[in-house]
CSV table of C-alpha atoms in Angstrom, one decimal:
chain,number,residue,atom,x,y,z
Y,1,MET,CA,172.3,34.8,-3.7
Y,2,LYS,CA,170.9,37.8,-1.8
Y,3,GLN,CA,172.4,38.9,1.5
Y,4,LYS,CA,170.3,38.3,4.6
Y,5,VAL,CA,168.7,41.1,6.7
Y,6,VAL,CA,166.8,40.5,9.9
Y,7,SER,CA,164.1,43.0,11.1
Y,8,TYR,CA,163.0,43.0,14.7
Y,9,LYS,CA,160.0,45.1,13.9
Y,10,LYS,CA,157.1,44.7,11.5
Y,11,LEU,CA,157.7,47.1,8.5
Y,12,PRO,CA,155.2,49.0,6.3
Y,13,ALA,CA,154.4,47.1,3.1
Y,14,VAL,CA,156.3,49.6,0.9
Y,15,VAL,CA,159.4,49.2,3.0
Y,16,ASP,CA,159.1,45.5,3.2
Y,17,GLN,CA,158.9,45.3,-0.6
Y,18,TYR,CA,161.9,47.6,-1.0
Y,19,LEU,CA,164.1,45.5,1.2
Y,20,ARG,CA,163.0,42.3,-0.4
Y,21,GLU,CA,164.1,43.7,-3.8
Y,22,HIS,CA,167.7,44.0,-2.3
Y,23,CYS,CA,168.0,41.2,0.3
Y,24,ASP,CA,166.7,38.1,1.8
Y,25,LEU,CA,164.5,39.6,4.5
Y,26,VAL,CA,163.4,37.8,7.8
Y,27,ILE,CA,160.9,39.7,9.9
Y,28,PHE,CA,160.0,39.3,13.6
Y,29,ASP,CA,157.0,41.5,14.7
Y,30,LYS,CA,158.8,42.0,18.0
Y,31,ILE,CA,161.3,40.1,20.1
Y,32,THR,CA,159.9,38.1,23.1
Y,33,LYS,CA,161.2,35.5,25.5
Y,34,GLU,CA,159.5,32.9,23.4
Y,35,ASN,CA,161.1,33.8,20.1
Y,36,TYR,CA,164.5,35.2,21.3
Y,37,ASP,CA,166.4,31.9,20.6
Y,38,THR,CA,165.0,31.7,17.1
Y,39,PHE,CA,165.9,35.3,16.5
Y,40,CYS,CA,169.5,34.7,17.6
Y,41,ARG,CA,169.7,31.7,15.3
Y,42,GLU,CA,168.6,33.9,12.4
Y,43,LEU,CA,171.3,36.4,13.2
Y,44,THR,CA,174.1,33.8,12.7
Y,45,ASP,CA,174.3,34.5,8.9
Y,46,ALA,CA,172.7,38.0,8.9
Y,47,ILE,CA,174.5,40.8,7.2
Y,48,GLY,CA,172.0,43.5,8.2
Y,49,LEU,CA,169.8,44.2,11.2
Y,50,ILE,CA,167.0,46.7,11.3
Y,51,GLY,CA,164.4,47.7,14.0
Y,52,ALA,CA,163.8,49.9,17.0
Y,53,GLU,CA,164.2,49.9,20.8
Y,54,LEU,CA,165.9,46.5,21.1
Y,55,LYS,CA,169.3,46.8,22.9
Y,56,ILE,CA,172.1,45.9,20.4
Y,57,ASP,CA,175.1,45.2,22.6
Y,58,ASP,CA,178.0,42.7,23.0
Y,59,GLU,CA,175.7,39.9,24.3
Y,60,LEU,CA,173.4,40.1,21.2
Y,61,LEU,CA,176.3,40.7,18.7
Y,62,GLU,CA,177.9,37.4,19.8
Y,63,HIS,CA,175.1,35.8,17.8
Y,64,ALA,CA,175.8,37.9,14.7
Y,65,PRO,CA,179.4,37.2,13.5
Y,66,ASN,CA,178.7,38.3,9.9
Y,67,LEU,CA,176.8,41.5,10.7
Y,68,LYS,CA,177.9,44.6,8.7
Y,69,VAL,CA,175.2,47.1,9.5
Y,70,SER,CA,172.7,47.8,12.4
Y,71,ALA,CA,170.0,50.3,11.6
Y,72,THR,CA,167.7,51.8,14.3
Y,73,ILE,CA,164.4,53.3,13.2
Y,74,SER,CA,164.7,56.4,15.4
Y,75,VAL,CA,166.8,59.5,15.7
Y,76,GLY,CA,167.9,58.6,19.2
Y,77,TYR,CA,170.3,55.6,19.3
Y,78,ASP,CA,170.8,54.9,23.0
Y,79,ASN,CA,169.6,51.4,22.2
Y,80,LEU,CA,172.8,50.9,20.1
Y,81,ASP,CA,176.0,50.1,21.9
Y,82,ILE,CA,178.2,52.1,19.5
Y,83,PRO,CA,181.6,51.1,21.0
Y,84,ALA,CA,180.6,47.4,20.7
Y,85,LEU,CA,179.4,47.9,17.1
Y,86,SER,CA,182.5,49.8,16.2
Y,87,ARG,CA,184.9,47.2,17.7
Y,88,ARG,CA,183.4,44.7,15.3
Y,89,GLY,CA,183.4,47.0,12.3
Y,90,ILE,CA,179.6,47.1,12.2
Y,91,LEU,CA,178.1,50.3,10.7
Y,92,ALA,CA,175.5,51.9,13.0
Y,93,THR,CA,172.8,54.1,11.5
Y,94,ASN,CA,169.8,56.1,12.6
Y,95,THR,CA,167.0,58.3,11.0
Y,96,PRO,CA,167.6,62.0,11.7
Y,97,GLY,CA,165.8,64.8,10.0
Y,98,VAL,CA,162.8,62.9,8.7
Y,99,LEU,CA,160.8,63.1,12.0
Y,100,ASN,CA,161.8,66.7,12.9
Y,101,GLU,CA,158.6,68.5,11.9
Y,102,THR,CA,156.2,65.8,13.2
Y,103,THR,CA,157.9,65.6,16.6
Y,104,ALA,CA,158.0,69.4,16.8
Y,105,ASP,CA,154.2,69.4,16.3
Y,106,THR,CA,153.8,67.1,19.2
Y,107,MET,CA,156.1,69.0,21.5
Y,108,PHE,CA,154.4,72.3,20.7
Y,109,GLY,CA,151.1,70.6,21.2
Y,110,LEU,CA,152.3,69.7,24.7
Y,111,ILE,CA,153.3,73.3,25.4
Y,112,ILE,CA,149.8,74.6,24.5
Y,113,ALA,CA,147.9,71.8,26.1
Y,114,THR,CA,149.6,72.1,29.5
Y,115,ALA,CA,149.5,75.8,29.6
Y,116,ARG,CA,145.8,76.0,28.6
Y,117,ARG,CA,144.9,72.8,30.7
Y,118,PHE,CA,143.3,71.0,27.9
Y,119,THR,CA,143.1,67.5,29.5
Y,120,GLU,CA,141.9,68.9,32.8
Y,121,LEU,CA,139.2,70.9,31.2
Y,122,ASP,CA,138.2,68.1,28.9
Y,123,SER,CA,137.6,66.0,32.0
Y,124,TYR,CA,135.8,69.0,33.6
Y,125,VAL,CA,133.3,69.1,30.8
Y,126,LYS,CA,132.8,65.3,30.3
Y,127,SER,CA,132.4,64.7,34.0
Y,128,GLY,CA,129.4,67.1,34.2
Y,129,GLN,CA,131.1,69.8,36.2
Y,130,TRP,CA,130.5,72.6,33.7
Y,131,LYS,CA,127.2,73.8,35.3
Y,132,LYS,CA,128.0,77.5,35.3
Y,133,PRO,CA,130.2,80.0,33.3
Y,134,VAL,CA,133.9,79.2,33.4
Y,135,GLY,CA,135.7,81.2,36.1
Y,136,VAL,CA,139.3,81.9,37.3
Y,137,ARG,CA,139.7,78.3,38.6
Y,138,GLN,CA,139.5,77.0,35.0
Y,139,PHE,CA,141.9,79.6,33.5
Y,140,GLY,CA,145.1,78.6,31.9
Y,141,LEU,CA,148.2,80.7,30.9
Y,142,ASP,CA,149.1,82.4,27.7
Y,143,VAL,CA,151.7,80.8,25.4
Y,144,HIS,CA,152.2,83.7,23.0
Y,145,HIS,CA,154.9,86.3,23.9
Y,146,LYS,CA,156.2,84.0,26.7
Y,147,THR,CA,159.8,82.7,27.0
Y,148,LEU,CA,160.6,79.3,25.8
Y,149,GLY,CA,163.8,77.6,26.8
Y,150,ILE,CA,164.9,74.7,24.6
Y,151,ILE,CA,167.6,72.3,25.9
Y,152,GLY,CA,169.1,70.6,22.9
Y,153,MET,CA,168.8,72.8,19.8
Y,154,GLY,CA,169.2,70.1,17.1
Y,155,GLY,CA,166.9,69.6,14.2
Y,156,ILE,CA,163.8,69.0,16.4
Y,157,GLY,CA,164.7,71.9,18.7
Y,158,THR,CA,165.1,74.2,15.7
Y,159,ALA,CA,161.7,73.2,14.4
Y,160,ILE,CA,160.1,73.9,17.8
Y,161,ALA,CA,161.9,77.3,17.8
Y,162,LYS,CA,160.4,78.1,14.3
Y,163,ARG,CA,156.9,77.4,15.6
Y,164,ALA,CA,157.5,79.4,18.7
Y,165,HIS,CA,158.9,82.5,17.0
Y,166,LEU,CA,156.9,82.6,13.8
Y,167,GLY,CA,153.6,81.4,15.2
Y,168,PHE,CA,153.5,82.7,18.8
Y,169,ASP,CA,156.0,85.6,19.0
Y,170,MET,CA,157.8,83.8,21.8
Y,171,ASN,CA,161.2,84.8,23.2
Y,172,ILE,CA,163.5,81.8,22.7
Y,173,LEU,CA,166.4,80.8,24.9
Y,174,TYR,CA,168.5,77.7,24.2
Y,175,HIS,CA,171.3,75.6,25.7
Y,176,ASN,CA,173.2,73.3,23.5
Y,177,ARG,CA,176.7,71.8,23.1
Y,178,ASN,CA,177.3,74.1,20.2
Y,179,ARG,CA,175.8,77.4,19.0
Y,180,ASN,CA,173.0,77.1,16.5
Y,181,GLU,CA,173.4,80.0,14.0
Y,182,GLU,CA,170.3,79.1,12.0
Y,183,ALA,CA,168.1,79.3,15.1
Y,184,GLU,CA,169.8,82.5,16.2
Y,185,GLN,CA,169.4,84.2,12.8
Y,186,LEU,CA,166.0,83.0,11.7
Y,187,TYR,CA,164.2,82.7,15.1
Y,188,LYS,CA,166.1,85.2,17.3
Y,189,ALA,CA,167.1,82.4,19.7
Y,190,THR,CA,169.6,83.4,22.4
Y,191,TYR,CA,172.2,81.0,23.6
Y,192,CYS,CA,172.7,80.9,27.4
Y,193,SER,CA,173.8,78.7,30.2
Y,194,LEU,CA,171.5,76.0,31.5
Y,195,ASP,CA,170.9,77.8,34.8
Y,196,GLU,CA,170.0,81.0,33.0
Y,197,LEU,CA,167.6,79.2,30.8
Y,198,LEU,CA,165.9,77.4,33.7
Y,199,GLN,CA,165.6,80.6,35.7
Y,200,GLN,CA,164.1,82.8,32.9
Y,201,SER,CA,161.9,80.4,30.9
Y,202,ASP,CA,158.1,80.1,31.2
Y,203,PHE,CA,158.3,76.8,29.3
Y,204,VAL,CA,161.4,74.5,29.5
Y,205,CYS,CA,161.5,72.0,26.6
Y,206,LEU,CA,164.1,69.2,26.9
Y,207,MET,CA,165.1,67.7,23.6
Y,208,THR,CA,168.7,66.5,24.2
Y,209,PRO,CA,169.7,63.0,23.2
Y,210,LEU,CA,170.4,60.5,26.0
Y,211,THR,CA,174.1,60.1,26.6
Y,212,PRO,CA,176.2,59.5,29.7
Y,213,GLU,CA,176.5,63.3,30.0
Y,214,THR,CA,172.8,64.0,29.7
Y,215,GLU,CA,171.4,61.1,31.9
Y,216,LYS,CA,169.5,62.8,34.7
Y,217,LEU,CA,170.5,66.2,33.4
Y,218,ILE,CA,167.4,67.7,35.0
Y,219,GLY,CA,167.0,66.9,38.7
Y,220,ALA,CA,166.1,68.5,42.0
Y,221,LYS,CA,168.5,71.4,41.6
Y,222,GLU,CA,167.3,72.2,38.2
Y,223,PHE,CA,163.6,72.2,39.1
Y,224,LYS,CA,164.3,74.5,42.0
Y,225,LEU,CA,165.8,77.0,39.6
Y,226,MET,CA,162.6,77.1,37.5
Y,227,LYS,CA,159.8,79.6,38.0
Y,228,GLU,CA,156.8,78.4,40.1
Y,229,THR,CA,154.6,79.3,37.1
Y,230,ALA,CA,156.8,77.4,34.5
Y,231,PHE,CA,155.9,74.2,32.7
Y,232,PHE,CA,158.4,71.4,32.0
Y,233,ILE,CA,158.1,69.5,28.6
Y,234,ASN,CA,160.1,66.4,27.9
Y,235,GLY,CA,160.4,64.9,24.4
Y,236,SER,CA,163.9,63.5,24.7
Y,237,ARG,CA,164.3,60.3,26.7
Y,238,GLY,CA,162.9,59.6,30.1
Y,239,ARG,CA,166.3,59.0,31.7
Y,240,THR,CA,167.4,62.5,30.9
Y,241,VAL,CA,165.3,63.5,33.9
Y,242,ASP,CA,165.4,62.4,37.5
Y,243,GLU,CA,161.7,61.3,37.6
Y,244,ALA,CA,161.5,61.1,41.4
Y,245,ALA,CA,162.8,64.7,41.5
Y,246,LEU,CA,160.2,65.8,38.9
Y,247,ILE,CA,157.4,64.2,41.0
Y,248,GLU,CA,158.6,66.0,44.1
Y,249,ALA,CA,158.9,69.3,42.3
Y,250,LEU,CA,155.3,68.9,41.1
Y,251,ARG,CA,154.0,67.9,44.6
Y,252,ASN,CA,155.8,70.8,46.2
Y,253,LYS,CA,154.5,73.2,43.5
Y,254,GLU,CA,158.0,74.2,42.5
Y,255,ILE,CA,156.7,74.2,38.9
Y,256,ALA,CA,153.2,74.6,37.5
Y,257,GLY,CA,153.0,71.4,35.5
Y,258,ALA,CA,154.5,69.1,32.9
Y,259,GLY,CA,153.9,67.6,29.5
Y,260,LEU,CA,155.7,64.3,29.1
Y,261,ASP,CA,156.1,62.1,26.0
Y,262,VAL,CA,158.8,59.9,27.6
Y,263,PHE,CA,159.3,58.2,31.0
Y,264,GLU,CA,162.1,56.6,32.9
Y,265,GLU,CA,160.5,53.2,32.4
Y,266,GLU,CA,158.3,52.6,29.3
Y,267,PRO,CA,155.5,51.6,29.3
Y,268,THR,CA,155.4,53.5,32.6
Y,269,PRO,CA,153.9,51.6,35.5
Y,270,VAL,CA,150.2,52.2,36.3
Y,271,ASP,CA,151.1,53.3,39.8
Y,272,ASN,CA,153.4,56.1,38.6
Y,273,PRO,CA,152.4,59.2,40.7
Y,274,LEU,CA,152.7,61.3,37.5
Y,275,LEU,CA,149.6,59.6,36.1
Y,276,LYS,CA,147.5,60.8,39.0
Y,277,MET,CA,148.5,64.5,38.7
Y,278,SER,CA,145.9,66.7,36.9
Y,279,ASN,CA,148.6,69.2,35.9
Y,280,VAL,CA,150.7,66.6,34.1
Y,281,LEU,CA,149.8,65.6,30.5
Y,282,THR,CA,151.2,62.2,29.6
Y,283,LEU,CA,151.7,60.7,26.2
Y,284,PRO,CA,152.9,57.1,25.3
Y,285,HIS,CA,156.2,58.2,23.5
Y,286,ILE,CA,154.4,59.2,20.3
Y,287,GLY,CA,156.4,62.2,19.2
Y,288,SER,CA,156.9,61.0,15.7
Y,289,ALA,CA,153.9,58.7,15.6
Y,290,THR,CA,152.0,59.5,12.4
Y,291,LEU,CA,151.6,57.0,9.7
Y,292,GLN,CA,153.5,59.0,7.1
Y,293,THR,CA,156.4,59.9,9.3
Y,294,ARG,CA,156.8,56.4,10.7
Y,295,THR,CA,156.8,55.0,7.2
Y,296,ASP,CA,159.4,57.6,6.1
Y,297,MET,CA,161.6,56.6,9.1
Y,298,CYS,CA,161.4,52.9,8.2
Y,299,MET,CA,162.3,53.7,4.6
Y,300,PHE,CA,165.2,55.8,5.7
Y,301,ALA,CA,166.5,53.0,7.9
Y,302,ALA,CA,166.0,50.5,5.0
Y,303,GLU,CA,168.0,52.8,2.7
Y,304,ASN,CA,170.8,52.9,5.3
Y,305,VAL,CA,170.9,49.1,5.3
Y,306,VAL,CA,170.8,48.7,1.5
Y,307,ALA,CA,173.6,51.3,1.1
Y,308,ALA,CA,175.7,49.2,3.5
Y,309,LEU,CA,175.0,46.0,1.7
Y,310,LYS,CA,176.2,47.6,-1.6
Y,311,GLY,CA,179.4,48.7,0.1
Y,312,GLU,CA,178.3,52.3,0.0
Y,313,ARG,CA,178.4,54.8,2.9
Y,314,PRO,CA,174.9,54.9,4.5
Y,315,PRO,CA,173.3,58.3,4.4
Y,316,ALA,CA,173.0,58.5,8.3
Y,317,LEU,CA,176.1,56.8,9.6
Y,318,ILE,CA,176.7,57.3,13.3
Y,319,ASN,CA,180.1,55.7,13.8
Y,320,ALA,CA,181.7,57.4,10.8
Y,321,ASP,CA,185.2,56.9,12.3
Y,322,ILE,CA,185.1,53.3,11.2
Y,323,TRP,CA,184.3,54.1,7.6
Y,324,LEU,CA,187.2,53.7,5.3
């Protein structure tokens, strides 16, 4: 008899087929108030759990006494209560690496689009304002040869540094928990303090994971340290930034603009002041959102689950301290 796995996300056909070859798969397209009780009942005899965004904590785990593995389809795992999973001996996994290049494309797109004012000028043309040659009022700023500060030089940060150095001859500063020798050697990145990075960078790109230490890492003090001509890019998690402080910094022209793929609340409310600012480019958390990459992420998560079901160590195990 196959072991049971519950997915709280609709999976690509190829991933669905792969999992069904190894387990008894039950799928929920998404979890709602209407199906939550049914979902919890299905968890009672589930060995594996796979999906994205749903909070996996003590309350939910009370319904899953037989669970062995919980796999999130993302590199960030702030939706997983790691201590709660570890206390129960449940393996927690994520999908690092597979989305690095795609997410780096998105972040560098935000850098270029904010600096060159793409969304503003797209609106300028489509609204019929382009009635004479473009002048200084429509000018943007150069990206090439500027200074890029990357906060969080992990796999995605390194991929951003590669684009900046090899493609745009940018000077790269970075702040990270540990030195990144690859980025220093290949892309001439310079390690520095957070304050130094903020003061010297023309573009500040936040790519740190969300942890208790990084929650609201960037706030009023940090925005005041930035250049008035600098742009702030956030591709990490919305809660790594004090959003109210960001709004004030933009209103007070302490920084030139922002490119955001993440928000404090998602989906962000329609009355969020950031949505009314012409110098802020807003995306709906789509950093890794290409069909190929999302399929690869789902397959990676599925491989984590299958490895755990076989009694093998999953390839991307987060709470490795419980592995014996």
